[in-house]
mmCIF file of C-alpha atoms in Angstrom:
data_model
loop_
_atom_site.group_PDB
_atom_site.id
_atom_site.type_symbol
_atom_site.label_atom_id
_atom_site.label_comp_id
_atom_site.label_asym_id
_atom_site.label_seq_id
_atom_site.Cartn_x
_atom_site.Cartn_y
_atom_site.Cartn_z
ATOM 1 C CA MET P 7 -2.311 2.506 10.675
ATOM 2 C CA SER P 8 -0.359 0.240 12.917
ATOM 3 C CA ARG P 9 0.001 -3.366 13.829
ATOM 4 C CA THR P 10 -0.277 -4.669 17.317
ATOM 5 C CA ALA P 11 2.960 -5.751 18.894
ATOM 6 C CA LYS P 12 3.871 -9.395 19.301
ATOM 7 C CA PRO P 13 2.834 -10.625 22.723
ATOM 8 C CA PRO P 14 5.644 -11.412 25.167
ATOM 9 C CA GLY P 15 6.709 -15.013 24.851
ATOM 10 C CA GLY P 16 5.213 -15.260 21.363
ATOM 11 C CA GLY P 17 2.428 -17.605 22.394
ATOM 12 C CA GLY P 18 -1.036 -17.507 23.776
ATOM 13 C CA GLU P 19 -4.312 -16.322 22.370
ATOM 14 C CA GLY P 20 -2.955 -13.035 20.943
ATOM 15 C CA ALA P 21 -0.133 -14.612 18.932
ATOM 16 C CA GLU P 22 -2.360 -15.539 15.985
ATOM 17 C CA ASP P 23 -3.517 -11.948 15.592
ATOM 18 C CA ALA P 24 -0.278 -10.130 16.344
ATOM 19 C CA ASP P 25 0.037 -8.790 12.794
ATOM 20 C CA ARG P 26 -3.560 -7.608 12.579
ATOM 21 C CA VAL P 27 -3.887 -4.198 10.948
ATOM 22 C CA ARG P 28 -5.505 -1.515 13.098
ATOM 23 C CA VAL P 29 -6.086 2.224 12.790
ATOM 24 C CA ASP P 30 -4.577 4.276 15.598
ATOM 25 C CA TRP P 31 -5.500 7.935 15.071
ATOM 26 C CA ARG P 32 -3.445 9.054 18.076
ATOM 27 C CA ALA P 33 -0.326 7.476 16.576
ATOM 28 C CA ALA P 34 -0.987 9.302 13.317
ATOM 29 C CA ALA P 35 -1.271 12.599 15.209
ATOM 30 C CA ARG P 36 2.082 11.891 16.893
ATOM 31 C CA THR P 37 3.890 11.433 13.570
ATOM 32 C CA PRO P 38 6.919 13.738 13.607
ATOM 33 C CA ARG P 39 6.806 16.689 11.201
ATOM 34 C CA ARG P 40 10.091 15.560 9.667
ATOM 35 C CA ASP P 41 8.470 12.269 8.639
ATOM 36 C CA LEU P 42 5.451 14.039 7.165
ATOM 37 C CA LEU P 43 7.674 16.452 5.239
ATOM 38 C CA LEU P 44 9.791 13.589 3.911
ATOM 39 C CA ARG P 45 6.702 11.752 2.658
ATOM 40 C CA PHE P 46 5.336 14.946 1.123
ATOM 41 C CA ALA P 47 8.670 15.645 -0.590
ATOM 42 C CA PHE P 48 8.851 12.128 -2.046
ATOM 43 C CA GLY P 49 5.273 12.365 -3.290
ATOM 44 C CA ALA P 50 5.831 15.798 -4.825
ATOM 45 C CA GLY P 51 9.104 14.664 -6.396
ATOM 46 C CA VAL P 52 7.561 11.607 -8.043
ATOM 47 C CA SER P 53 4.611 13.691 -9.277
ATOM 48 C CA LEU P 54 7.004 16.271 -10.721
ATOM 49 C CA LEU P 55 9.015 13.509 -12.403
ATOM 50 C CA ALA P 56 5.802 12.099 -13.906
ATOM 51 C CA ALA P 57 4.876 15.552 -15.247
ATOM 52 C CA VAL P 58 8.307 15.989 -16.858
ATOM 53 C CA VAL P 59 8.248 12.490 -18.346
ATOM 54 C CA SER P 60 4.715 13.102 -19.618
ATOM 55 C CA ALA P 61 5.777 16.376 -21.273
ATOM 56 C CA LEU P 62 8.787 14.719 -22.913
ATOM 57 C CA PHE P 63 7.379 11.310 -23.887
ATOM 58 C CA GLY P 64 3.598 11.690 -23.856
ATOM 59 C CA PRO P 65 0.774 10.969 -21.424
ATOM 60 C CA PHE P 66 0.935 7.170 -21.704
ATOM 61 C CA VAL P 67 4.536 6.983 -20.468
ATOM 62 C CA GLY P 68 3.887 9.726 -17.893
ATOM 63 C CA GLY P 69 0.886 7.807 -16.594
ATOM 64 C CA VAL P 70 3.090 4.834 -15.808
ATOM 65 C CA PHE P 71 5.113 7.083 -13.508
ATOM 66 C CA LEU P 72 1.944 8.371 -11.844
ATOM 67 C CA ALA P 73 1.092 4.785 -10.916
ATOM 68 C CA PHE P 74 4.314 4.620 -8.867
ATOM 69 C CA PRO P 75 3.494 4.619 -5.154
ATOM 70 C CA ALA P 76 5.023 8.022 -4.499
ATOM 71 C CA ILE P 77 5.450 7.812 -0.744
ATOM 72 C CA LEU P 78 6.251 4.107 -0.508
ATOM 73 C CA LEU P 79 10.031 4.582 -0.512
ATOM 74 C CA ALA P 80 9.875 7.289 2.131
ATOM 75 C CA SER P 81 7.466 5.268 4.252
ATOM 76 C CA LEU P 82 9.541 2.085 4.041
ATOM 77 C CA THR P 83 12.680 4.001 4.972
ATOM 78 C CA LEU P 84 10.988 5.534 8.012
ATOM 79 C CA VAL P 85 9.411 2.240 9.083
ATOM 80 C CA ALA P 86 12.752 0.429 8.810
ATOM 81 C CA GLU P 87 14.422 3.182 10.825
ATOM 82 C CA GLU P 88 11.801 3.358 13.564
ATOM 83 C CA GLU P 89 10.253 -0.128 13.727
ATOM 84 C CA GLY P 90 12.886 -2.362 12.181
ATOM 85 C CA LEU P 91 13.565 -4.092 8.898
ATOM 86 C CA THR P 92 11.001 -6.849 9.491
ATOM 87 C CA ARG P 93 8.175 -4.313 9.681
ATOM 88 C CA ALA P 94 9.433 -2.586 6.526
ATOM 89 C CA VAL P 95 9.490 -5.917 4.687
ATOM 90 C CA ASP P 96 5.915 -6.572 5.858
ATOM 91 C CA ASP P 97 4.845 -3.172 4.526
ATOM 92 C CA ALA P 98 6.607 -3.784 1.207
ATOM 93 C CA ARG P 99 4.843 -7.156 0.934
ATOM 94 C CA GLY P 100 1.525 -5.401 1.541
ATOM 95 C CA ALA P 101 2.319 -2.895 -1.206
ATOM 96 C CA VAL P 102 2.966 -5.751 -3.632
ATOM 97 C CA LEU P 103 -0.355 -7.377 -2.744
ATOM 98 C CA GLY P 104 -2.170 -4.080 -3.222
ATOM 99 C CA THR P 105 -0.428 -3.614 -6.562
ATOM 100 C CA LEU P 106 -1.737 -6.981 -7.755
ATOM 101 C CA GLY P 107 -5.212 -5.700 -7.010
ATOM 102 C CA LEU P 108 -4.459 -2.431 -8.804
ATOM 103 C CA VAL P 109 -3.393 -4.306 -11.954
ATOM 104 C CA VAL P 110 -6.677 -6.239 -11.867
ATOM 105 C CA PHE P 111 -8.550 -2.948 -11.372
ATOM 106 C CA ALA P 112 -6.887 -1.489 -14.472
ATOM 107 C CA VAL P 113 -7.585 -4.539 -16.653
ATOM 108 C CA VAL P 114 -11.227 -4.775 -15.567
ATOM 109 C CA ALA P 115 -11.726 -1.024 -16.048
ATOM 110 C CA VAL P 116 -10.210 -1.028 -19.546
ATOM 111 C CA VAL P 117 -12.356 -3.958 -20.644
ATOM 112 C CA LEU P 118 -15.625 -2.711 -19.137
ATOM 113 C CA LEU P 119 -15.262 0.991 -19.992
ATOM 114 C CA ARG P 120 -15.454 0.114 -23.687
ATOM 115 C CA HIS P 121 -18.992 -1.260 -23.379
ATOM 116 C CA HIS P 122 -20.532 -0.007 -20.119
ATOM 117 C CA SER P 123 -21.067 3.186 -18.140
ATOM 118 C CA ALA P 124 -18.182 4.585 -16.124
ATOM 119 C CA TRP P 125 -20.093 4.020 -12.865
ATOM 120 C CA LEU P 126 -20.591 0.341 -13.578
ATOM 121 C CA ALA P 127 -17.084 -0.235 -14.937
ATOM 122 C CA LEU P 128 -15.322 1.555 -12.080
ATOM 123 C CA GLY P 129 -17.582 -0.038 -9.474
ATOM 124 C CA VAL P 130 -16.844 -3.538 -10.745
ATOM 125 C CA ALA P 131 -13.136 -2.697 -11.106
ATOM 126 C CA THR P 132 -13.029 -1.449 -7.508
ATOM 127 C CA ALA P 133 -14.733 -4.614 -6.278
ATOM 128 C CA ALA P 134 -12.236 -6.704 -8.269
ATOM 129 C CA TRP P 135 -9.346 -4.765 -6.714
ATOM 130 C CA GLY P 136 -10.684 -5.453 -3.223
ATOM 131 C CA VAL P 137 -11.331 -9.131 -3.845
ATOM 132 C CA VAL P 138 -7.905 -9.758 -5.406
ATOM 133 C CA SER P 139 -6.023 -7.773 -2.751
ATOM 134 C CA LEU P 140 -7.801 -9.500 0.132
ATOM 135 C CA ALA P 141 -7.431 -12.924 -1.488
ATOM 136 C CA ALA P 142 -3.708 -12.316 -2.009
ATOM 137 C CA TYR P 143 -3.415 -11.279 1.645
ATOM 138 C CA GLY P 144 -5.272 -14.392 2.757
ATOM 139 C CA LEU P 145 -3.091 -16.641 0.613
ATOM 140 C CA THR P 146 0.040 -14.971 1.949
ATOM 141 C CA ARG P 147 -1.105 -15.529 5.531
ATOM 142 C CA ALA P 148 -2.008 -19.144 4.745
ATOM 143 C CA ALA P 149 1.450 -19.663 3.255
ATOM 144 C CA GLY P 150 2.986 -18.641 6.563
ATOM 145 C CA HIS P 151 3.968 -15.020 5.906
ATOM 146 C CA ARG P 152 2.438 -13.582 9.053
ATOM 147 C CA GLY P 153 4.533 -10.502 9.614
ATOM 148 C CA THR P 154 6.396 -10.456 12.885
ATOM 149 C CA SER P 155 4.386 -13.294 14.400
ATOM 150 C CA GLY P 156 5.421 -16.051 12.046
ATOM 151 C CA GLY P 157 7.535 -17.071 9.081
ATOM 152 C CA GLY P 158 9.021 -14.504 6.773
#
């Protein structure tokens, strides 16, 4: 995934949509192996840590570690190095917004799984995650946090 660059001069029709998220499969294919290995190593390391914590303190505590976004630290480091600190801050903000949705997913799932089928509970929880995440994104944009095209 990538964001379009800010138009020269910062104005014009494209300025409003300069932080729009897009999928660029060619950019993903050009990702250096070192970056992929670093992300894989971070993910494997966090998963291993979760397994050790789970073995020592039980599955509840270990599960908290599994909820940690394993490659976020590696990704933010690489983004800051290659695209600048502003882009890394934008990505971190996006992770926070997604996490809000994930918390809502968990709460809705726990409540509904007690009384309804797994399909219904997880379907509603997934919808709640999407609604909350997108609403948080919309509110953030409305508040002026527009990535590299606006306030920070």
